[in-house]
Amino acid sequence: AALANCRVPHSAPLPHDRQVTRSALAALTTIAPPIRRGDAQKRMRTITLTVAASCLLGVACLSLPTRKNVLQASAGAALATTLPAQAAKGDTATLETTEGTITIELKPEWAPIGVERFKELINVGFYDEARFFRVVPGFIVQFGLSGDPALNKKYKAANLKDDPVKVSNKKGTLVFATAGPNTRTSQMFINFGDNGFLDRQGFSPIGEVTSGLDVALKLNAEYGEKPNQGKITAQGNAYLKEAFPRLSYIKKASLS
């Protein structure tokens, strides 16, 4: 009935509430030309069958499996299969150290840019075998120069834009070390106390230790701040093993 009612002569003015173009109007009158009342029922059966057949044909054409479709579906299924493994690289960082295990919950809502970089560094093995080269009891422990000079070279100038400081530098928070605004690269520290004065200097925590803070407090502090960061950057663990052989270090860093 709807099709039968689409009997608008080409010369008739278009209804104000229907913005129908002449080309669209021509299409409509081609589908359902003006018909006499007595032929309407017969003609409508023919039109309905034709339209239904066209729709079925269109659906069939769209739904017929082809080699390309099967390959695309297989690729999609394979991708879906890999998603859980990717999702497993989540926001819990585990540092297996020479003194025990430190677990850190990363907080993208605090510092999304910093969290993303820290996870990237873990995924490329940057922190594996990395030494805790600066330990200041009651203040912080610092790490984040790789034992591999090539990795240090790669990230040395890979500065990040600062994340706004959303939470305070409380005891147990993990934070990027910086050399000034927008200079974060790979170096990190864990706060050993409530160091709120660092907030005003732009140090934005990216996570917090959820277990193993006692382990962090046991990291070897005998060398204090003596290790030379320039030499660590250039020579890696070769320098540290010779000059500071008893430094505590990260055996393996991972995400889950």
PDB file of C-alpha atoms in Angstrom:
ATOM      1  CA  ALA A   1       0.000   0.000   0.000  1.00  0.00           C
ATOM      2  CA  ALA A   2       2.872   2.337   0.780  1.00  0.00           C
ATOM      3  CA  LEU A   3       4.374   1.788  -2.656  1.00  0.00           C
ATOM      4  CA  ALA A   4       1.002   2.174  -4.341  1.00  0.00           C
ATOM      5  CA  ASN A   5       0.526   5.490  -2.624  1.00  0.00           C
ATOM      6  CA  CYS A   6       3.780   6.846  -4.055  1.00  0.00           C
ATOM      7  CA  ARG A   7       1.973   8.337  -6.991  1.00  0.00           C
ATOM      8  CA  VAL A   8       3.319  11.837  -7.188  1.00  0.00           C
ATOM      9  CA  PRO A   9       3.225  13.369 -10.668  1.00  0.00           C
ATOM     10  CA  HIS A  10       6.497  14.935 -11.801  1.00  0.00           C
ATOM     11  CA  SER A  11       4.814  18.281 -12.229  1.00  0.00           C
ATOM     12  CA  ALA A  12       3.125  18.321  -8.842  1.00  0.00           C
ATOM     13  CA  PRO A  13       4.608  20.591  -6.170  1.00  0.00           C
ATOM     14  CA  LEU A  14       6.592  18.692  -3.581  1.00  0.00           C
ATOM     15  CA  PRO A  15       5.042  18.403  -0.096  1.00  0.00           C
ATOM     16  CA  HIS A  16       6.556  20.931   2.297  1.00  0.00           C
ATOM     17  CA  ASP A  17       7.350  18.238   4.873  1.00  0.00           C
ATOM     18  CA  ARG A  18       9.165  16.005   2.369  1.00  0.00           C
ATOM     19  CA  GLN A  19      12.413  17.266   0.867  1.00  0.00           C
ATOM     20  CA  VAL A  20      12.223  14.915  -2.134  1.00  0.00           C
ATOM     21  CA  THR A  21      14.431  15.689  -5.120  1.00  0.00           C
ATOM     22  CA  ARG A  22      13.273  15.159  -8.682  1.00  0.00           C
ATOM     23  CA  SER A  23      15.695  12.257  -9.139  1.00  0.00           C
ATOM     24  CA  ALA A  24      14.335  10.577  -6.020  1.00  0.00           C
ATOM     25  CA  LEU A  25      10.821  11.300  -7.228  1.00  0.00           C
ATOM     26  CA  ALA A  26      11.633   9.686 -10.567  1.00  0.00           C
ATOM     27  CA  ALA A  27      12.872   6.594  -8.750  1.00  0.00           C
ATOM     28  CA  LEU A  28       9.700   6.395  -6.737  1.00  0.00           C
ATOM     29  CA  THR A  29       7.434   6.719  -9.783  1.00  0.00           C
ATOM     30  CA  THR A  30       9.475   4.078 -11.604  1.00  0.00           C
ATOM     31  CA  ILE A  31       8.982   1.648  -8.710  1.00  0.00           C
ATOM     32  CA  ALA A  32       5.272   2.421  -8.423  1.00  0.00           C
ATOM     33  CA  PRO A  33       3.802   4.216 -11.438  1.00  0.00           C
ATOM     34  CA  PRO A  34       0.305   5.643 -11.228  1.00  0.00           C
ATOM     35  CA  ILE A  35      -2.243   2.820 -11.559  1.00  0.00           C
ATOM     36  CA  ARG A  36      -5.992   2.472 -11.821  1.00  0.00           C
ATOM     37  CA  ARG A  37      -7.860   1.559  -8.674  1.00  0.00           C
ATOM     38  CA  GLY A  38      -9.128  -1.732 -10.163  1.00  0.00           C
ATOM     39  CA  ASP A  39      -5.596  -2.948 -10.962  1.00  0.00           C
ATOM     40  CA  ALA A  40      -4.054  -1.934  -7.651  1.00  0.00           C
ATOM     41  CA  GLN A  41      -4.347  -5.247  -5.859  1.00  0.00           C
ATOM     42  CA  LYS A  42      -2.975  -7.300  -8.743  1.00  0.00           C
ATOM     43  CA  ARG A  43      -0.178  -4.822  -9.412  1.00  0.00           C
ATOM     44  CA  MET A  44       0.753  -4.673  -5.722  1.00  0.00           C
ATOM     45  CA  ARG A  45       1.198  -8.457  -5.545  1.00  0.00           C
ATOM     46  CA  THR A  46       3.598  -8.252  -8.466  1.00  0.00           C
ATOM     47  CA  ILE A  47       5.554  -5.344  -6.933  1.00  0.00           C
ATOM     48  CA  THR A  48       5.720  -7.004  -3.516  1.00  0.00           C
ATOM     49  CA  LEU A  49       7.060 -10.241  -4.984  1.00  0.00           C
ATOM     50  CA  THR A  50       9.606  -8.334  -7.088  1.00  0.00           C
ATOM     51  CA  VAL A  51      10.844  -6.273  -4.176  1.00  0.00           C
ATOM     52  CA  ALA A  52      10.973  -9.311  -1.903  1.00  0.00           C
ATOM     53  CA  ALA A  53      12.947 -11.275  -4.480  1.00  0.00           C
ATOM     54  CA  SER A  54      15.376  -8.373  -4.917  1.00  0.00           C
ATOM     55  CA  CYS A  55      15.888  -8.108  -1.169  1.00  0.00           C
ATOM     56  CA  LEU A  56      16.486 -11.848  -0.841  1.00  0.00           C
ATOM     57  CA  LEU A  57      18.966 -11.758  -3.708  1.00  0.00           C
ATOM     58  CA  GLY A  58      20.802  -8.850  -2.109  1.00  0.00           C
ATOM     59  CA  VAL A  59      21.007 -10.630   1.238  1.00  0.00           C
ATOM     60  CA  ALA A  60      22.198 -13.807  -0.434  1.00  0.00           C
ATOM     61  CA  CYS A  61      24.920 -11.920  -2.297  1.00  0.00           C
ATOM     62  CA  LEU A  62      26.094 -10.255   0.879  1.00  0.00           C
ATOM     63  CA  SER A  63      26.100 -13.378   2.989  1.00  0.00           C
ATOM     64  CA  LEU A  64      27.652 -15.884   0.594  1.00  0.00           C
ATOM     65  CA  PRO A  65      31.014 -16.990   2.062  1.00  0.00           C
ATOM     66  CA  THR A  66      33.999 -16.334  -0.169  1.00  0.00           C
ATOM     67  CA  ARG A  67      37.644 -17.236   0.292  1.00  0.00           C
ATOM     68  CA  LYS A  68      38.372 -13.590   1.103  1.00  0.00           C
ATOM     69  CA  ASN A  69      35.616 -13.478   3.704  1.00  0.00           C
ATOM     70  CA  VAL A  70      36.804 -16.715   5.274  1.00  0.00           C
ATOM     71  CA  LEU A  71      40.376 -15.428   5.425  1.00  0.00           C
ATOM     72  CA  GLN A  72      39.203 -12.171   6.972  1.00  0.00           C
ATOM     73  CA  ALA A  73      37.118 -14.038   9.509  1.00  0.00           C
ATOM     74  CA  SER A  74      40.049 -16.312  10.316  1.00  0.00           C
ATOM     75  CA  ALA A  75      42.314 -13.305  10.787  1.00  0.00           C
ATOM     76  CA  GLY A  76      39.706 -11.707  13.039  1.00  0.00           C
ATOM     77  CA  ALA A  77      39.419 -14.880  15.078  1.00  0.00           C
ATOM     78  CA  ALA A  78      43.192 -15.090  15.377  1.00  0.00           C
ATOM     79  CA  LEU A  79      43.330 -11.488  16.517  1.00  0.00           C
ATOM     80  CA  ALA A  80      40.613 -12.108  19.082  1.00  0.00           C
ATOM     81  CA  THR A  81      42.586 -15.100  20.322  1.00  0.00           C
ATOM     82  CA  THR A  82      45.637 -12.932  20.920  1.00  0.00           C
ATOM     83  CA  LEU A  83      43.739 -10.244  22.810  1.00  0.00           C
ATOM     84  CA  PRO A  84      43.827 -11.984  26.223  1.00  0.00           C
ATOM     85  CA  ALA A  85      47.613 -12.247  25.948  1.00  0.00           C
ATOM     86  CA  GLN A  86      47.830  -8.553  25.156  1.00  0.00           C
ATOM     87  CA  ALA A  87      45.396  -7.713  27.930  1.00  0.00           C
ATOM     88  CA  ALA A  88      47.586  -9.667  30.337  1.00  0.00           C
ATOM     89  CA  LYS A  89      50.187  -6.934  29.905  1.00  0.00           C
ATOM     90  CA  GLY A  90      48.217  -4.926  32.396  1.00  0.00           C
ATOM     91  CA  ASP A  91      48.879  -2.371  35.070  1.00  0.00           C
ATOM     92  CA  THR A  92      50.562  -4.502  37.713  1.00  0.00           C
ATOM     93  CA  ALA A  93      54.347  -4.282  37.532  1.00  0.00           C
ATOM     94  CA  THR A  94      56.484  -6.875  39.288  1.00  0.00           C
ATOM     95  CA  LEU A  95      60.146  -6.203  40.022  1.00  0.00           C
ATOM     96  CA  GLU A  96      61.997  -9.360  41.002  1.00  0.00           C
ATOM     97  CA  THR A  97      65.049  -7.997  42.800  1.00  0.00           C
ATOM     98  CA  THR A  98      68.059  -9.471  44.553  1.00  0.00           C
ATOM     99  CA  GLU A  99      66.364  -8.658  47.882  1.00  0.00           C
ATOM    100  CA  GLY A 100      62.878  -9.950  47.016  1.00  0.00           C
ATOM    101  CA  THR A 101      59.801  -9.008  44.991  1.00  0.00           C
ATOM    102  CA  ILE A 102      58.311  -5.526  44.718  1.00  0.00           C
ATOM    103  CA  THR A 103      54.792  -5.213  43.278  1.00  0.00           C
ATOM    104  CA  ILE A 104      53.593  -1.886  41.908  1.00  0.00           C
ATOM    105  CA  GLU A 105      50.091  -0.981  40.789  1.00  0.00           C
ATOM    106  CA  LEU A 106      50.333   1.474  37.913  1.00  0.00           C
ATOM    107  CA  LYS A 107      47.726   4.232  37.726  1.00  0.00           C
ATOM    108  CA  PRO A 108      46.962   5.491  34.193  1.00  0.00           C
ATOM    109  CA  GLU A 109      44.357   7.813  35.670  1.00  0.00           C
ATOM    110  CA  TRP A 110      47.154   9.586  37.543  1.00  0.00           C
ATOM    111  CA  ALA A 111      49.714   9.836  34.782  1.00  0.00           C
ATOM    112  CA  PRO A 112      48.771   8.169  31.473  1.00  0.00           C
ATOM    113  CA  ILE A 113      51.859   9.328  29.566  1.00  0.00           C
ATOM    114  CA  GLY A 114      54.245   8.138  32.249  1.00  0.00           C
ATOM    115  CA  VAL A 115      52.494   4.801  32.719  1.00  0.00           C
ATOM    116  CA  GLU A 116      52.631   4.104  28.993  1.00  0.00           C
ATOM    117  CA  ARG A 117      56.387   4.764  28.875  1.00  0.00           C
ATOM    118  CA  PHE A 118      57.106   2.656  31.962  1.00  0.00           C
ATOM    119  CA  LYS A 119      55.181  -0.275  30.478  1.00  0.00           C
ATOM    120  CA  GLU A 120      57.009   0.143  27.169  1.00  0.00           C
ATOM    121  CA  LEU A 121      60.356  -0.006  28.955  1.00  0.00           C
ATOM    122  CA  ILE A 122      59.364  -3.142  30.830  1.00  0.00           C
ATOM    123  CA  ASN A 123      58.208  -4.795  27.612  1.00  0.00           C
ATOM    124  CA  VAL A 124      61.565  -4.177  25.892  1.00  0.00           C
ATOM    125  CA  GLY A 125      63.495  -5.516  28.890  1.00  0.00           C
ATOM    126  CA  PHE A 126      65.001  -2.142  29.748  1.00  0.00           C
ATOM    127  CA  TYR A 127      64.925  -2.705  33.506  1.00  0.00           C
ATOM    128  CA  ASP A 128      66.155  -6.297  33.523  1.00  0.00           C
ATOM    129  CA  GLU A 129      69.503  -6.413  35.371  1.00  0.00           C
ATOM    130  CA  ALA A 130      69.218  -2.660  36.074  1.00  0.00           C
ATOM    131  CA  ARG A 131      70.888  -1.531  39.302  1.00  0.00           C
ATOM    132  CA  PHE A 132      69.406   0.580  42.087  1.00  0.00           C
ATOM    133  CA  PHE A 133      72.243   3.057  41.717  1.00  0.00           C
ATOM    134  CA  ARG A 134      71.059   5.761  44.124  1.00  0.00           C
ATOM    135  CA  VAL A 135      69.725   4.880  47.570  1.00  0.00           C
ATOM    136  CA  VAL A 136      69.052   7.635  50.086  1.00  0.00           C
ATOM    137  CA  PRO A 137      67.520   6.188  53.278  1.00  0.00           C
ATOM    138  CA  GLY A 138      64.435   8.044  54.420  1.00  0.00           C
ATOM    139  CA  PHE A 139      64.101   9.768  51.054  1.00  0.00           C
ATOM    140  CA  ILE A 140      64.143   7.715  47.844  1.00  0.00           C
ATOM    141  CA  VAL A 141      65.653   4.815  45.900  1.00  0.00           C
ATOM    142  CA  GLN A 142      66.438   5.520  42.251  1.00  0.00           C
ATOM    143  CA  PHE A 143      66.825   3.212  39.234  1.00  0.00           C
ATOM    144  CA  GLY A 144      66.182   3.339  35.508  1.00  0.00           C
ATOM    145  CA  LEU A 145      69.512   3.340  33.700  1.00  0.00           C
ATOM    146  CA  SER A 146      69.820   0.128  31.738  1.00  0.00           C
ATOM    147  CA  GLY A 147      72.721  -2.271  32.055  1.00  0.00           C
ATOM    148  CA  ASP A 148      72.791  -2.195  28.236  1.00  0.00           C
ATOM    149  CA  PRO A 149      74.397   1.020  26.880  1.00  0.00           C
ATOM    150  CA  ALA A 150      72.526   0.612  23.581  1.00  0.00           C
ATOM    151  CA  LEU A 151      69.173   0.898  25.375  1.00  0.00           C
ATOM    152  CA  ASN A 152      70.408   3.910  27.312  1.00  0.00           C
ATOM    153  CA  LYS A 153      71.401   5.567  24.055  1.00  0.00           C
ATOM    154  CA  LYS A 154      68.022   4.823  22.516  1.00  0.00           C
ATOM    155  CA  TYR A 155      66.026   6.445  25.319  1.00  0.00           C
ATOM    156  CA  LYS A 156      68.454   9.127  26.467  1.00  0.00           C
ATOM    157  CA  ALA A 157      66.771  11.874  24.459  1.00  0.00           C
ATOM    158  CA  ALA A 158      63.292  10.337  24.288  1.00  0.00           C
ATOM    159  CA  ASN A 159      61.766  13.028  26.488  1.00  0.00           C
ATOM    160  CA  LEU A 160      58.144  12.812  27.573  1.00  0.00           C
ATOM    161  CA  LYS A 161      55.658  15.593  28.062  1.00  0.00           C
ATOM    162  CA  ASP A 162      54.885  16.005  31.758  1.00  0.00           C
ATOM    163  CA  ASP A 163      51.732  14.572  33.296  1.00  0.00           C
ATOM    164  CA  PRO A 164      50.004  17.021  35.664  1.00  0.00           C
ATOM    165  CA  VAL A 165      50.555  16.171  39.326  1.00  0.00           C
ATOM    166  CA  LYS A 166      47.272  14.630  40.482  1.00  0.00           C
ATOM    167  CA  VAL A 167      48.397  12.839  43.652  1.00  0.00           C
ATOM    168  CA  SER A 168      51.064  13.584  46.221  1.00  0.00           C
ATOM    169  CA  ASN A 169      54.516  12.003  46.480  1.00  0.00           C
ATOM    170  CA  LYS A 170      53.560   9.801  49.390  1.00  0.00           C
ATOM    171  CA  LYS A 171      55.562   6.924  50.801  1.00  0.00           C
ATOM    172  CA  GLY A 172      55.605   4.020  48.355  1.00  0.00           C
ATOM    173  CA  THR A 173      54.708   5.968  45.210  1.00  0.00           C
ATOM    174  CA  LEU A 174      56.625   5.367  41.978  1.00  0.00           C
ATOM    175  CA  VAL A 175      57.721   8.503  40.127  1.00  0.00           C
ATOM    176  CA  PHE A 176      59.805   9.494  37.103  1.00  0.00           C
ATOM    177  CA  ALA A 177      63.023  11.347  37.850  1.00  0.00           C
ATOM    178  CA  THR A 178      63.485  14.486  35.749  1.00  0.00           C
ATOM    179  CA  ALA A 179      66.044  17.118  34.798  1.00  0.00           C
ATOM    180  CA  GLY A 180      63.360  19.799  34.561  1.00  0.00           C
ATOM    181  CA  PRO A 181      60.015  20.245  32.790  1.00  0.00           C
ATOM    182  CA  ASN A 182      59.217  17.708  30.059  1.00  0.00           C
ATOM    183  CA  THR A 183      62.456  15.726  30.457  1.00  0.00           C
ATOM    184  CA  ARG A 184      61.226  12.342  31.703  1.00  0.00           C
ATOM    185  CA  THR A 185      62.882   9.405  29.935  1.00  0.00           C
ATOM    186  CA  SER A 186      63.498   6.168  31.855  1.00  0.00           C
ATOM    187  CA  GLN A 187      64.737   6.931  35.358  1.00  0.00           C
ATOM    188  CA  MET A 188      62.408   6.193  38.266  1.00  0.00           C
ATOM    189  CA  PHE A 189      62.361   6.491  42.013  1.00  0.00           C
ATOM    190  CA  ILE A 190      60.296   5.092  44.855  1.00  0.00           C
ATOM    191  CA  ASN A 191      59.503   7.448  47.704  1.00  0.00           C
ATOM    192  CA  PHE A 192      60.692   6.139  51.068  1.00  0.00           C
ATOM    193  CA  GLY A 193      58.727   8.828  52.916  1.00  0.00           C
ATOM    194  CA  ASP A 194      55.998  11.382  52.381  1.00  0.00           C
ATOM    195  CA  ASN A 195      57.788  13.843  50.121  1.00  0.00           C
ATOM    196  CA  GLY A 196      54.997  16.278  49.370  1.00  0.00           C
ATOM    197  CA  PHE A 197      57.443  19.073  48.597  1.00  0.00           C
ATOM    198  CA  LEU A 198      58.199  17.240  45.317  1.00  0.00           C
ATOM    199  CA  ASP A 199      54.634  17.888  44.151  1.00  0.00           C
ATOM    200  CA  ARG A 200      55.375  21.578  43.621  1.00  0.00           C
ATOM    201  CA  GLN A 201      58.399  20.645  41.510  1.00  0.00           C
ATOM    202  CA  GLY A 202      56.262  18.717  39.012  1.00  0.00           C
ATOM    203  CA  PHE A 203      57.069  15.144  40.048  1.00  0.00           C
ATOM    204  CA  SER A 204      53.956  13.184  39.105  1.00  0.00           C
ATOM    205  CA  PRO A 205      53.504   9.689  40.640  1.00  0.00           C
ATOM    206  CA  ILE A 206      52.526   6.984  38.150  1.00  0.00           C
ATOM    207  CA  GLY A 207      51.770   4.192  40.621  1.00  0.00           C
ATOM    208  CA  GLU A 208      52.293   2.870  44.111  1.00  0.00           C
ATOM    209  CA  VAL A 209      53.932  -0.120  45.769  1.00  0.00           C
ATOM    210  CA  THR A 210      51.227  -2.535  46.900  1.00  0.00           C
ATOM    211  CA  SER A 211      53.571  -5.148  48.319  1.00  0.00           C
ATOM    212  CA  GLY A 212      57.287  -5.367  48.913  1.00  0.00           C
ATOM    213  CA  LEU A 213      57.893  -1.888  50.281  1.00  0.00           C
ATOM    214  CA  ASP A 214      59.871  -3.626  53.020  1.00  0.00           C
ATOM    215  CA  VAL A 215      61.988  -5.153  50.253  1.00  0.00           C
ATOM    216  CA  ALA A 216      62.615  -1.716  48.752  1.00  0.00           C
ATOM    217  CA  LEU A 217      63.724  -0.444  52.156  1.00  0.00           C
ATOM    218  CA  LYS A 218      66.297  -3.274  52.305  1.00  0.00           C
ATOM    219  CA  LEU A 219      68.000  -2.387  49.011  1.00  0.00           C
ATOM    220  CA  ASN A 220      71.740  -1.916  49.476  1.00  0.00           C
ATOM    221  CA  ALA A 221      72.451   1.684  50.473  1.00  0.00           C
ATOM    222  CA  GLU A 222      76.192   1.375  51.148  1.00  0.00           C
ATOM    223  CA  TYR A 223      77.176   3.330  48.020  1.00  0.00           C
ATOM    224  CA  GLY A 224      74.710   6.173  48.581  1.00  0.00           C
ATOM    225  CA  GLU A 225      74.891   8.517  45.605  1.00  0.00           C
ATOM    226  CA  LYS A 226      78.417   7.635  44.471  1.00  0.00           C
ATOM    227  CA  PRO A 227      77.682   5.852  41.155  1.00  0.00           C
ATOM    228  CA  ASN A 228      78.236   8.218  38.213  1.00  0.00           C
ATOM    229  CA  GLN A 229      75.151   8.411  36.023  1.00  0.00           C
ATOM    230  CA  GLY A 230      77.117   9.477  32.953  1.00  0.00           C
ATOM    231  CA  LYS A 231      79.296   6.399  33.202  1.00  0.00           C
ATOM    232  CA  ILE A 232      76.289   4.140  33.781  1.00  0.00           C
ATOM    233  CA  THR A 233      74.665   5.575  30.656  1.00  0.00           C
ATOM    234  CA  ALA A 234      77.768   5.046  28.539  1.00  0.00           C
ATOM    235  CA  GLN A 235      79.102   1.774  29.984  1.00  0.00           C
ATOM    236  CA  GLY A 236      76.117   0.120  31.607  1.00  0.00           C
ATOM    237  CA  ASN A 237      76.655  -2.739  34.032  1.00  0.00           C
ATOM    238  CA  ALA A 238      80.270  -3.188  33.010  1.00  0.00           C
ATOM    239  CA  TYR A 239      81.037  -0.021  34.971  1.00  0.00           C
ATOM    240  CA  LEU A 240      78.761  -0.810  37.920  1.00  0.00           C
ATOM    241  CA  LYS A 241      79.881  -4.415  38.388  1.00  0.00           C
ATOM    242  CA  GLU A 242      83.489  -3.317  38.597  1.00  0.00           C
ATOM    243  CA  ALA A 243      83.108  -0.192  40.738  1.00  0.00           C
ATOM    244  CA  PHE A 244      80.003  -1.045  42.824  1.00  0.00           C
ATOM    245  CA  PRO A 245      79.707  -4.825  42.796  1.00  0.00           C
ATOM    246  CA  ARG A 246      77.233  -5.162  45.687  1.00  0.00           C
ATOM    247  CA  LEU A 247      74.486  -2.919  44.339  1.00  0.00           C
ATOM    248  CA  SER A 248      71.018  -4.422  44.577  1.00  0.00           C
ATOM    249  CA  TYR A 249      69.355  -4.857  41.189  1.00  0.00           C
ATOM    250  CA  ILE A 250      66.264  -5.939  39.301  1.00  0.00           C
ATOM    251  CA  LYS A 251      66.579  -9.480  38.036  1.00  0.00           C
ATOM    252  CA  LYS A 252      63.415  -9.272  35.961  1.00  0.00           C
ATOM    253  CA  ALA A 253      60.631  -6.718  35.468  1.00  0.00           C
ATOM    254  CA  SER A 254      57.247  -7.875  34.149  1.00  0.00           C
ATOM    255  CA  LEU A 255      53.630  -6.821  33.712  1.00  0.00           C
ATOM    256  CA  SER A 256      50.445  -8.699  34.493  1.00  0.00           C
TER     257      SER A 256
END
